[in-house]
Amino acid sequence: VRPPILAIVGPGDGATTDDLRRAESLGELAAREGWVVLNGGVASGVMDAASRGARAAGGLVIGILPTADPGSASPHVTVPLITDMGQARNNIIVLSADAVAVCGMSPGTAVESALAIRHARPIVFVAAEGATRTFHERLAGNRPAYFVESPADAIEQLRRLFGQRA
Amino acid sequence: VRPPILAIVGPGDGATTDDLRRAESLGELAAREGWVVLNGGVASGVMDAASRGARAAGGLVIGILPTADPGSASPHVTVPLITDMGQARNNIIVLSADAVAVCGMSPGTAVESALAIRHARPIVFVAAEGATRTFHERLAGNRPAYFVESPADAIEQLRRLFGQRA
Amino acid sequence: VRPPILAIVGPGDGATTDDLRRAESLGELAAREGWVVLNGGVASGVMDAASRGARAAGGLVIGILPTADPGSASPHVTVPLITDMGQARNNIIVLSADAVAVCGMSPGTAVESALAIRHARPIVFVAAEGATRTFHERLAGNRPAYFVESPADAIEQLRRLFGQRA
Amino acid sequence: VRPPILAIVGPGDGATTDDLRRAESLGELAAREGWVVLNGGVASGVMDAASRGARAAGGLVIGILPTADPGSASPHVTVPLITDMGQARNNIIVLSADAVAVCGMSPGTAVESALAIRHARPIVFVAAEGATRTFHERLAGNRPAYFVESPADAIEQLRRLFGQRA
């Protein structure tokens, strides 16, 4: 039996303090539940925060780096993988995940949320509001998209989808 | 001097009659202006319509196919290129284009519009309304995103950006 | 009816004078036969020479660039496409080609010749000798691999495979 | 301090009994030395054998799958990652590895060995002979390529390069 994989995505540059706090908390809670945490691997923003949280809880963190530079990896990533394929690596993150959680919004994050909906991967938006929420609700249609208030609520939603112990 | 490249993107499945009409018209107008038309290459929806329009005007159409199947190409594509990399091929479409035009919306289209904004490629949305427009306006921030009513208006916008004869 | 596509591959750096002469000649002869010429697009070595030859004969040249830098394209490429996926772009070159011709050898070239054999694309080695020839003969087994002396012989082989006018 | 990553590559289909025996032994020895084992992830040939050996020794095995099908993963892979980019995924395997070991030869394997030399990743060929050895020796030139007789010798070579405990 393999551990399930949760992609935690969000802004690299331009993440808000709330985005970072939520991503770190979600990384920690997810690792405690037994999820492998997957993300874009870079030492900035939501990627870095989610990795830090997951590692603090003893979790396994896999980072899918966009460039050929191994030095770009967050120190909190357990296994950095080097793609050298820029934003095309977002498709690997989403396809490899059993579920995707979104903390914050940016152009790169929007690529990942659209890919998750495109591939019908269950996606949980944490604290998304306004046009971001409305747009993605309509984009998802009947595909599995959830909108929650907090990291704890995101974990609760994942439990409903994947069982008590992920 | 190379011809400029216009990516015309939109839904493959689920395109509306209006999406298809606009895509075909835009393909035709763009080819007349001297643009090479680039898209996802498949024989369905907006890709097929834009290719048909461009070829009817004598244009060059390059299709970046997602699968390894050459038979998936629209008959209106001049040169189909085979990526076998699924939705990751969207990044090639956007990076290779001097500008991106969007007719309609779907999860795959949202990947392409987010990539265009991520890479700061000028993007022209044709007849986008409501949350789709509001979300992308905010996502773009200071990056070049335009919202127009019709294919003719899209060409007018491209002329303002790239000159009278593209 | 679409024009057939010939990928002409070989060393970027470190090409010999003979490699460059053969690539330019092959590009010219192939374009005269009606082949679209496809390659890695960069302004160096065999890629640049094959593109120059094909354009001198009025051909269409498509270059699949490895980086995100449009300025890296050979001036002889008609349509440069930007992948930003490094050596992974070699798979697109080979999959998109109806046949592959090899002028010279280097690590990057060996990636492309192995991919061509992996995908059973007809491959024509021009002036390959010694271990390069022996290794690829064995690697190909029953898959279509041809070893010829000159660009003219390569065209002759392509005619046998694809008909008089390619 | 991150664990080093060893890519173990070789034929999926058509592996010999010796290839499989060497791959399983190498996977086991490498895991005991503390290497993370990385490969193409599929449930066949050298990929499957190396994964089985590494898991038997309690190692972490990451598989970079070529298709979008999670069911294609070897049961011995700890974390399967889904690329949906076919043979282009070989570039990720090689770039992500600190060293590459080769057991057997096939067209797909030749792609990986050429990529390793292209990127100057240290590569250790186990029991390679004849034209395979001669070709890769010449292809490597001054880049780090080693030819050894057995899995134990490969580990000894890796120790010389990376230290006693990898």
XYZ file of C-alpha atoms in Angstrom, chain B residues 46-158:
113
model
C -11.672 25.862 -31.426
C -8.400 24.309 -32.613
C -10.046 22.848 -35.664
C -12.098 25.981 -36.390
C -9.145 28.370 -36.120
C -7.077 26.098 -38.360
C -9.837 25.919 -40.960
C -10.187 29.680 -41.037
C -6.471 30.284 -41.358
C -6.048 27.737 -44.127
C -9.004 29.155 -46.029
C -7.054 32.419 -46.123
C -3.880 30.667 -47.306
C -2.155 30.800 -43.946
C 0.440 28.544 -42.340
C -0.974 26.548 -39.411
C 1.223 24.694 -36.937
C -0.426 22.271 -34.531
C 1.273 21.081 -31.348
C -0.373 17.707 -30.738
C -0.721 16.339 -27.201
C -0.487 12.639 -28.028
C 1.788 10.421 -30.116
C -0.987 9.880 -32.664
C -0.423 11.758 -35.937
C -3.971 10.830 -36.955
C -5.339 13.147 -34.260
C -4.331 16.242 -36.241
C -6.909 18.512 -37.792
C -6.875 18.222 -41.598
C -6.479 22.005 -41.643
C -3.113 21.942 -39.883
C -0.205 22.500 -42.291
C 2.503 21.072 -40.043
C 1.484 18.871 -37.102
C 4.155 18.414 -34.446
C 3.932 15.453 -32.104
C 4.842 16.022 -28.477
C 3.423 12.967 -26.651
C 3.403 15.131 -23.543
C -0.291 15.758 -22.984
C -1.222 19.043 -21.365
C 2.457 19.906 -20.841
C 2.441 20.812 -24.528
C 0.375 23.894 -23.709
C 3.529 25.549 -22.412
C 5.132 25.169 -25.859
C 2.120 26.749 -27.563
C 2.201 29.797 -25.309
C 5.993 30.264 -25.214
C 6.223 30.010 -28.997
C 3.529 32.612 -29.643
C 4.057 36.357 -29.953
C 0.465 36.765 -28.757
C -2.363 34.530 -27.566
C -6.057 34.882 -28.435
C -8.749 33.110 -26.423
C -12.175 32.086 -27.794
C -14.279 30.436 -25.101
C -13.293 28.801 -21.823
C -12.677 25.268 -20.529
C -10.235 23.692 -18.080
C -7.640 23.168 -20.835
C -8.176 26.713 -22.079
C -7.687 28.037 -18.549
C -4.299 26.281 -18.447
C -3.303 28.142 -21.605
C -4.598 31.548 -20.490
C -2.834 31.198 -17.124
C 0.404 30.193 -18.873
C 0.152 33.219 -21.163
C -0.202 35.530 -18.178
C 2.548 33.651 -16.301
C 4.924 34.260 -19.218
C 3.635 37.814 -19.834
C 2.640 37.001 -23.395
C 0.095 39.531 -24.670
C -3.294 37.840 -24.423
C -6.551 38.924 -26.056
C -9.794 37.464 -24.722
C -12.640 37.527 -27.260
C -16.100 37.955 -25.725
C -15.073 36.876 -22.210
C -17.561 37.943 -19.553
C -18.396 37.717 -15.869
C -16.085 35.813 -13.531
C -13.862 34.676 -16.417
C -13.098 38.288 -17.255
C -12.802 39.477 -13.649
C -10.563 36.577 -12.621
C -8.153 37.032 -15.520
C -8.058 40.828 -15.137
C -6.923 40.391 -11.554
C -4.581 37.517 -12.412
C -2.877 39.636 -15.071
C -2.361 42.707 -12.911
C 0.142 44.810 -14.876
C 0.801 42.142 -17.497
C -0.675 42.644 -20.972
C -4.246 41.288 -21.096
C -6.971 42.696 -23.346
C -10.704 42.064 -23.491
C -12.449 42.608 -26.809
C -15.885 41.936 -28.278
C -15.131 40.316 -31.623
C -12.446 38.784 -33.869
C -12.198 42.077 -35.757
C -11.550 43.879 -32.478
C -8.906 41.293 -31.595
C -7.092 42.008 -34.866
C -7.360 45.719 -34.178
C -5.770 45.154 -30.759
C -2.977 43.076 -32.333
